[in-house]
XYZ file of C-alpha atoms in Angstrom:
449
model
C 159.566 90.181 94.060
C 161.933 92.239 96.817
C 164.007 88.781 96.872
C 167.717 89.231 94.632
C 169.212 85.833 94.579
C 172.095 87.123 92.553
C 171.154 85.814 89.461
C 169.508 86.657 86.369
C 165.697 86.077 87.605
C 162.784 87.122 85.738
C 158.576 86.246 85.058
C 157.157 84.787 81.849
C 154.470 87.432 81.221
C 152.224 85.080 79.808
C 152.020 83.035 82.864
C 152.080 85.588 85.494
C 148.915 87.590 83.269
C 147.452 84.013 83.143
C 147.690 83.779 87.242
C 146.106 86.908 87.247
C 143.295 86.250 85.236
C 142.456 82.787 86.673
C 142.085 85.206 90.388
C 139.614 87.280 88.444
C 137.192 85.011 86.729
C 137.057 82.702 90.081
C 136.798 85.460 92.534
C 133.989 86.705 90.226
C 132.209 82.836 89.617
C 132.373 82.619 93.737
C 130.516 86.496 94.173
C 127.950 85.034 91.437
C 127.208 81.838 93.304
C 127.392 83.261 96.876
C 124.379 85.607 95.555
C 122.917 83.618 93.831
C 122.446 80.182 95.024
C 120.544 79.468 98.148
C 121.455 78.211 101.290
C 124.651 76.286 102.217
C 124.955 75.932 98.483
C 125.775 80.079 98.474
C 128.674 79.763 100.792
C 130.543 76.402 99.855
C 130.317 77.175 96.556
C 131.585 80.591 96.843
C 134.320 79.532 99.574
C 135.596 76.965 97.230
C 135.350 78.935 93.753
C 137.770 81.395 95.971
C 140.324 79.313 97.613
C 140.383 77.524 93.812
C 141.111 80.791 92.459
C 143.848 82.339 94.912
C 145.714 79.126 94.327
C 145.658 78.697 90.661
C 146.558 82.374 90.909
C 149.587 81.388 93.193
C 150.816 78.084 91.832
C 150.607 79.737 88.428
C 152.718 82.459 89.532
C 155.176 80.146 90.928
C 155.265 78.489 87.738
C 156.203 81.981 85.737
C 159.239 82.494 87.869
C 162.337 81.769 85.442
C 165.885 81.696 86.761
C 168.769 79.302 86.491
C 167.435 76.451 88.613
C 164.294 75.051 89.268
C 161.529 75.054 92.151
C 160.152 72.238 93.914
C 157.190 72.328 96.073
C 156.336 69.850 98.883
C 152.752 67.671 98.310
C 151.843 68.270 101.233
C 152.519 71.719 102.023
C 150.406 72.059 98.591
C 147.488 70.251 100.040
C 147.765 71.707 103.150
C 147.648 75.514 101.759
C 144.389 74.965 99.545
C 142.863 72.701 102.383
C 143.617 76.050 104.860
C 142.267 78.431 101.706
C 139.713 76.659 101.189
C 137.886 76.480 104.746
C 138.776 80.218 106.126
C 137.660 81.176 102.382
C 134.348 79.177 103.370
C 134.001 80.411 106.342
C 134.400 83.736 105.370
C 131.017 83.418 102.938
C 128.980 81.907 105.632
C 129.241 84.469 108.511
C 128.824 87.140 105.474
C 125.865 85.401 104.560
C 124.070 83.766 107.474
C 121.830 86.383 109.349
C 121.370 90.137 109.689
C 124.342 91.582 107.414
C 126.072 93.874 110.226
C 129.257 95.822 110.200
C 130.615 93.129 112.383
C 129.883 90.237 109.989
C 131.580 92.500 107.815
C 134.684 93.176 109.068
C 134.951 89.493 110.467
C 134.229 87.796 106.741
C 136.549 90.428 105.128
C 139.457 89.245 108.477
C 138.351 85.625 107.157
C 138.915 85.678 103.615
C 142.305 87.644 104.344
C 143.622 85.128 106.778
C 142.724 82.764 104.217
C 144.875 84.119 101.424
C 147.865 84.690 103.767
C 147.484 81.421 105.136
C 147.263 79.786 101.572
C 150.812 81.652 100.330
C 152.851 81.546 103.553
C 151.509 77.746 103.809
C 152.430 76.798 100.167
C 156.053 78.802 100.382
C 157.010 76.948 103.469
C 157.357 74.263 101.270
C 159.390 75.475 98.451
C 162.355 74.139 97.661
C 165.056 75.764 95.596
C 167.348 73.715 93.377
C 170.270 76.069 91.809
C 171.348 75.287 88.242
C 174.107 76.355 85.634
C 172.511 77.389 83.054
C 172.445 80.877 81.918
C 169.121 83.480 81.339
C 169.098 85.890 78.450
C 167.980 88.690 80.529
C 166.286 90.901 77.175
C 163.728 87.475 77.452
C 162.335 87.810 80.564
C 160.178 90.627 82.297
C 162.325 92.470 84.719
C 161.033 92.244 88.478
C 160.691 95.977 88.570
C 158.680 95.829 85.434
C 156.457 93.066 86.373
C 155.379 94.869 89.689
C 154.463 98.275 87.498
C 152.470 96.210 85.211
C 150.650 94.032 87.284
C 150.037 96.926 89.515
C 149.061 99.175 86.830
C 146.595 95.847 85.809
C 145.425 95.888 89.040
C 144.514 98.676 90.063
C 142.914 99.563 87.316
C 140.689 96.525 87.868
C 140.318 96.866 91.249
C 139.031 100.840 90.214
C 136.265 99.323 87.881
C 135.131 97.035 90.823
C 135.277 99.766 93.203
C 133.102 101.949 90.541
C 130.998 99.334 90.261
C 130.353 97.800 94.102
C 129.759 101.911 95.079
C 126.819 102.177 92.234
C 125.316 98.727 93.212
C 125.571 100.559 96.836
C 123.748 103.074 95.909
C 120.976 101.374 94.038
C 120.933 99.017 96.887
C 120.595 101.670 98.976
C 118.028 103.339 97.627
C 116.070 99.818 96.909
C 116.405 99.162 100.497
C 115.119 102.531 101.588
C 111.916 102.423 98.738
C 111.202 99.135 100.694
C 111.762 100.627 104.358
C 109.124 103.251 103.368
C 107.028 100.486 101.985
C 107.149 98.703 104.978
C 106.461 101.498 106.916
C 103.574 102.420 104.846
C 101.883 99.008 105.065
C 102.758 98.311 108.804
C 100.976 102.002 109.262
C 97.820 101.308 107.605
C 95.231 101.015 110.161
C 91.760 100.695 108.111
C 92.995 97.542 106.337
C 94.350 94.038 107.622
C 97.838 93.690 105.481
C 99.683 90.417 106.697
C 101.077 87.413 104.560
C 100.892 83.730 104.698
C 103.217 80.767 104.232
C 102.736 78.439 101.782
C 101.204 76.568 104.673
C 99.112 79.379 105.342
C 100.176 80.332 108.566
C 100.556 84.175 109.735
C 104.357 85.695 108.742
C 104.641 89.009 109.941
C 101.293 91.031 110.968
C 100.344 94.983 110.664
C 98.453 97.696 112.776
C 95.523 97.550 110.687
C 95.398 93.974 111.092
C 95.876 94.025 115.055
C 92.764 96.371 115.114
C 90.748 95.272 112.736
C 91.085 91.220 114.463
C 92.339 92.091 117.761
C 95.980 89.609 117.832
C 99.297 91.778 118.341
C 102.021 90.058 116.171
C 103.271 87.739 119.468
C 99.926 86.474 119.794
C 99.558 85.719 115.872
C 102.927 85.234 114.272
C 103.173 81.520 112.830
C 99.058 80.735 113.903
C 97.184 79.078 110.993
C 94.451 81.189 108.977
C 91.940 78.927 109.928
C 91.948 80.724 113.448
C 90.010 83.673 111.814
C 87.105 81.314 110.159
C 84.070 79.746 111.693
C 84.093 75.660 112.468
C 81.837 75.311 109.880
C 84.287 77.420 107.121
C 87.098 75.023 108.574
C 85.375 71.802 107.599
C 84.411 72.850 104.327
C 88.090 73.646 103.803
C 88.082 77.162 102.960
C 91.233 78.491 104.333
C 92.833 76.017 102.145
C 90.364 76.465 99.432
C 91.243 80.053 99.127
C 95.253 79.535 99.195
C 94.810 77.022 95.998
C 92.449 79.475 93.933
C 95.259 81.987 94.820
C 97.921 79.855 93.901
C 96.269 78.902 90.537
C 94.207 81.453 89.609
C 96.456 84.678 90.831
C 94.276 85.941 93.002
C 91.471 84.693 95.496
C 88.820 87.617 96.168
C 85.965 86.671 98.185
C 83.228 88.176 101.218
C 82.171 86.555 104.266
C 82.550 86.393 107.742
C 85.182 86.286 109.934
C 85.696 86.342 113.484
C 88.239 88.632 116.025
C 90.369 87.464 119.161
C 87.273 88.073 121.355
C 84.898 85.854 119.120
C 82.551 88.750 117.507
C 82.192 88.374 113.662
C 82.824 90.704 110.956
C 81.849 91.215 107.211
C 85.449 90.725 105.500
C 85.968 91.709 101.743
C 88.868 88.960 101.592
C 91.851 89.446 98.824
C 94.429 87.124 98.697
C 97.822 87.104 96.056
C 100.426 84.814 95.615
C 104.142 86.462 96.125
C 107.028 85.225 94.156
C 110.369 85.491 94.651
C 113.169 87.331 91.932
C 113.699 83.532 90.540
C 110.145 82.690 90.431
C 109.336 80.151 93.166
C 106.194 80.965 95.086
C 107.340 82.184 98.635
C 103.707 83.015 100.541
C 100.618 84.788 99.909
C 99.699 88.860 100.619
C 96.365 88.956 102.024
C 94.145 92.025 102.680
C 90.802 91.932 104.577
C 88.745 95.005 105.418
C 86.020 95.488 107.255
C 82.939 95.709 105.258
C 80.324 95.089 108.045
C 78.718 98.503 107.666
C 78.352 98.516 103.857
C 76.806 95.202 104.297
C 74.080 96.595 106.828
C 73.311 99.185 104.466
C 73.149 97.139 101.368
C 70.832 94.735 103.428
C 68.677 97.425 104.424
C 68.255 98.940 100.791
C 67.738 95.367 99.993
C 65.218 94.492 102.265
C 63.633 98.471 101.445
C 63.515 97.320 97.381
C 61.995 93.891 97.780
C 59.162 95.923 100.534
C 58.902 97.993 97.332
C 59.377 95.683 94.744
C 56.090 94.083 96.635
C 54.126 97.200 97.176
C 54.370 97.637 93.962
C 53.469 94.752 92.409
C 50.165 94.454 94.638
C 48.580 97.943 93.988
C 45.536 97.792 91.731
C 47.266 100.674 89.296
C 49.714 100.830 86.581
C 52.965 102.860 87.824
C 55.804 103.926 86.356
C 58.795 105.886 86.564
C 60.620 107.930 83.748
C 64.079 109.779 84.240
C 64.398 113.346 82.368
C 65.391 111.796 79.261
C 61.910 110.237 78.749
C 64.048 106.727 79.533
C 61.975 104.135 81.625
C 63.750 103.527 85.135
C 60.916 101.823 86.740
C 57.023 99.725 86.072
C 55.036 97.285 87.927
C 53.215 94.510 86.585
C 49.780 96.224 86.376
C 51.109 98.766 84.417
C 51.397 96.596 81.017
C 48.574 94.435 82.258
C 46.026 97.186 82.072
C 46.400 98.102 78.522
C 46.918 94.185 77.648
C 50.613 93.986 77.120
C 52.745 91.084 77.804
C 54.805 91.757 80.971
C 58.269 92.681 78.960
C 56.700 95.426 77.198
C 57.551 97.675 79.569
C 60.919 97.605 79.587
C 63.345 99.484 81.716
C 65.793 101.901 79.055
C 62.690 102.021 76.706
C 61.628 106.056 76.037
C 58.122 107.710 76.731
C 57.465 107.615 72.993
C 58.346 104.241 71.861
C 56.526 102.456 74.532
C 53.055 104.423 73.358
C 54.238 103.917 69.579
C 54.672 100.181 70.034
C 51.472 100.162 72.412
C 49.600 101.376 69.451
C 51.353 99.229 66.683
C 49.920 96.672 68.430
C 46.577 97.564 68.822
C 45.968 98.715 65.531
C 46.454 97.001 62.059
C 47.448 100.490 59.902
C 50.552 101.402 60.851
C 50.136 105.023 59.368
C 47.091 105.540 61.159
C 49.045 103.672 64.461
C 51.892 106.086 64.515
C 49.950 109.035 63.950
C 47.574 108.269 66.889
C 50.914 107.784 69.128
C 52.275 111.122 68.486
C 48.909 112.684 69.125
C 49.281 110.662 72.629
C 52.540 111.347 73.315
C 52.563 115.087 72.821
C 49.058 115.880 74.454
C 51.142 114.086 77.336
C 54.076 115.900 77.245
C 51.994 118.827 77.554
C 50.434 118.131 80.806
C 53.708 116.946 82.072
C 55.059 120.710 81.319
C 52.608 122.500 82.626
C 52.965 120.917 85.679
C 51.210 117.810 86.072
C 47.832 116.387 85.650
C 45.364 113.564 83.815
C 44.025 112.582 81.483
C 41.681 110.004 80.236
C 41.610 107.681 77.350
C 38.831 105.191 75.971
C 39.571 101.837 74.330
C 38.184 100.225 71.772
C 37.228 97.059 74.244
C 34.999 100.215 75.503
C 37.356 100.401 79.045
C 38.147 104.092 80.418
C 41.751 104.267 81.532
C 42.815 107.441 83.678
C 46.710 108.659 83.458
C 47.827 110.409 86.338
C 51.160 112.615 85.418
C 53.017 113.907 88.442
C 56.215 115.852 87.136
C 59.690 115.144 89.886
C 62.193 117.894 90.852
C 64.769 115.863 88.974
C 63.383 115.831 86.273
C 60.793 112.928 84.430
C 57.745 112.123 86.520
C 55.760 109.325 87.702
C 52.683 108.330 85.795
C 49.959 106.224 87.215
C 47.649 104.402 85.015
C 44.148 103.378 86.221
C 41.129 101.431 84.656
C 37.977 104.007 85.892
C 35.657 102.379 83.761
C 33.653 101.107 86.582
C 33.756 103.927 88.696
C 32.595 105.993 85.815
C 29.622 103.368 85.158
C 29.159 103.699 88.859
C 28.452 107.968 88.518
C 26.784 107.895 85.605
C 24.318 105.588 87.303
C 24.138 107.446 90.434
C 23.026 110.607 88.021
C 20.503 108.968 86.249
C 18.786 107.917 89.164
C 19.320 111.581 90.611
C 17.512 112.816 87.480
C 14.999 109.407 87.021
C 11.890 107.595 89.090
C 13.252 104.624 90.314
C 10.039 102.507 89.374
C 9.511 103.536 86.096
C 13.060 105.394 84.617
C 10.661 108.125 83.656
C 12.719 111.671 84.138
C 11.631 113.338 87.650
């Protein structure tokens, strides 16, 4: 532009905005494939994209110059430029995208890509030839050197603004992405009362937490890239159930599961066992989260209440009386066997969720063929009940029609309901009322004493 050959020289503006435009869109096509594709893919791409841009861009711009003459270029200066372009431009990419991103790969991509362009122009001008001509340029056609420069700098910079605007508010939200996952890194590599680690898709170890190291006993050295398998029994491992559980994860979403497991030193624990697939932004399945926590003590409790109910649930069913439990609602919570057998009920009469009232209501339904006369002998039943149960406990007895006595024991609970026990006496009554008459009778004759 600073160059005055003496002549009428000018730009065709359509050409030199055209050279401009074709360095935008392929500077922005290489940024979208540098991010966006993987691998080696990212960086030839990008390199390429670049180098095809900055030459179109100069070529073009070569091409708008009008003066009388015309300019030749040498072939192989032209190669040679976008072959120089095109590698520094490549290079650039790679060192910005290989590895930790670091203020020096920074600086030394941004030196790259620089050298690159220079290299490109100076290259490409060395071979320029200029061939002088007669012909004469209407000046009022062309744009003015001076004019060009404010315009494509105006053009320019005002571009360059919007992608400076831009780059600083993707900083920022990269920035505060990156620190909202620090802190969730920090937050999971913290956690001590839960193992937090993930898998490959071959299922070996990635990266490894505090909670993990204490719950299994492995720092990250010692685990890092081990199989999962090292945490299950032989037995586990033959069945295939470290690979088992990655495929339910992988299929199902998630892979939740108890058993146990075993530590560095070779003692077992009770794991609760949750394993999720992670995916990448595109999709593709990248490794597994998996949390384990230590649920040996819950499991020693639940095995002792276990082992307490079915003590119980035996007791119970071997004592010669009826019991049964009602909460404060009057709602069953609890009867054995006897209980239904003693008044002749099938077994599923007694019901657990069934109330005080309907279980004596149904008991007489059943026993008597006038419903009128069966309901009103219920609620007779069920309130002199309810009586003795408010005033504090006690018993009553009821007779049969088969002629059997059957006790009722009501002891009221500080929680409210109470615990009845049912009883057959008949034969214990038979019993007294024997040992009175013979108290009262001769034992030869019956005659009174």
């Amino acid at each position: 532009i600073a160059y005055d050959p003496g002549v009428v020289m000018g730009y065709d503006a359509e050409l030199t905005f055209l050279s401009l435009a074709m360095a935008i869109v392929a500077t922005w096509a290489a940024v979208a494939c540098a991010a966006f594709l993987p691998g080696i893919a990212a960086y030839l791409s990008g390199g390429l994209l670049f180098c095809i841009g900055v030459a179109s861009m100069h070529f073009t711009g070569m091409t708008a110059i009008d003066f009388p003459g015309s300019i030749e270029s040498s072939v192989g200066h032209v190669f040679a430029a976008i072959a120089l372009g095109g590698v520094l431009a490549t290079l650039a990419y790679a060192v910005a995208l290989n590895g930790e991103y670091t203020i020096g790969r920074k600086y030394g991509a941004t030196g790259l890509l620089t050298l690159g362009v220079v290299a490109l122009h100076f290259t490409a001008m060395g071979g320029v030839r200029v061939i002088p001509g007669a012909e004469t340029l209407d000046a009022t056609l062309l744009m003015s050197p001076s004019v060009m420069v404010v315009t494509i700098a105006t053009t320019s910079i005002s571009l360059l603004t919007t992608g400076i605007a831009a780059a600083y508010f993707a900083m920022l939200a990269e920035r505060k992405a990156a620190a909202g996952t620090a802190d969730f890194r920090r937050l999971v590599l913290g956690v001590s009362d839960y193992a937090i680690y993930m898998l490959d898709l071959d299922g070996k170890v990635s990266n490894w937490n505090a909670g993990a190291e204490r719950l299994k006993g492995y720092t990250a050295n010692e685990i890092v890239g081990r199989d999962s398998s090292t945490f299950y029994s032989e037995a586990d491992c033959a069945e295939g159930l470290p690979k088992t559980a990655l495929d339910i994860a992988r299929t199902e979403g998630k892979f939740v599961a108890e058993g146990w497991r075993y530590r560095k030193d070779g003692s077992a624990f009770w794991a609760h066992v949750n394993i999720e697939p992670i995916y990448d932004d595109a999709g593709e399945l990248i490794g597994f989260a998996k949390i384990t926590k230590d649920n040996t003590q819950l499991k020693e409790d639940a095995d002792r209440i276990a082992l307490v109910s079915r003590n119980l649930d035996v007791a119970l069913e071997n004592m010669s009386q009826g019991i049964c439990l009602f909460d404060k609602d009057e709602n069953l919570l609890l009867a054995n066997g006897n209980y239904s057998a003693i008044f002749g009920f099938p077994q599923e009469f007694a019901s657990v969720g069934r109330t005080y009232h309907d279980i004596i209501q149904q008991g007489y339904l059943s026993k008597l063929s006038d419903p009128v006369v069966a309901r009103t002998r219920a609620t007779e039943h069920y309130e002199r009940a309810m009586k003795i149960i408010r005033s504090g406990g006690g018993s009553n007895v009821q007779k049969l029609s088969d002629g059997r006595s059957i006790q009722t024991v009501y002891n009221p609970i500080k929680e409210g309901g109470w615990v009845a026990t049912v009883e057959d006496i008949t034969q214990r009554l038979q019993s007294e009322e024997k040992i009175a008459f013979m108290a009262q009778h001769d034992g030869l004759t019956g005659l009174p004493n």
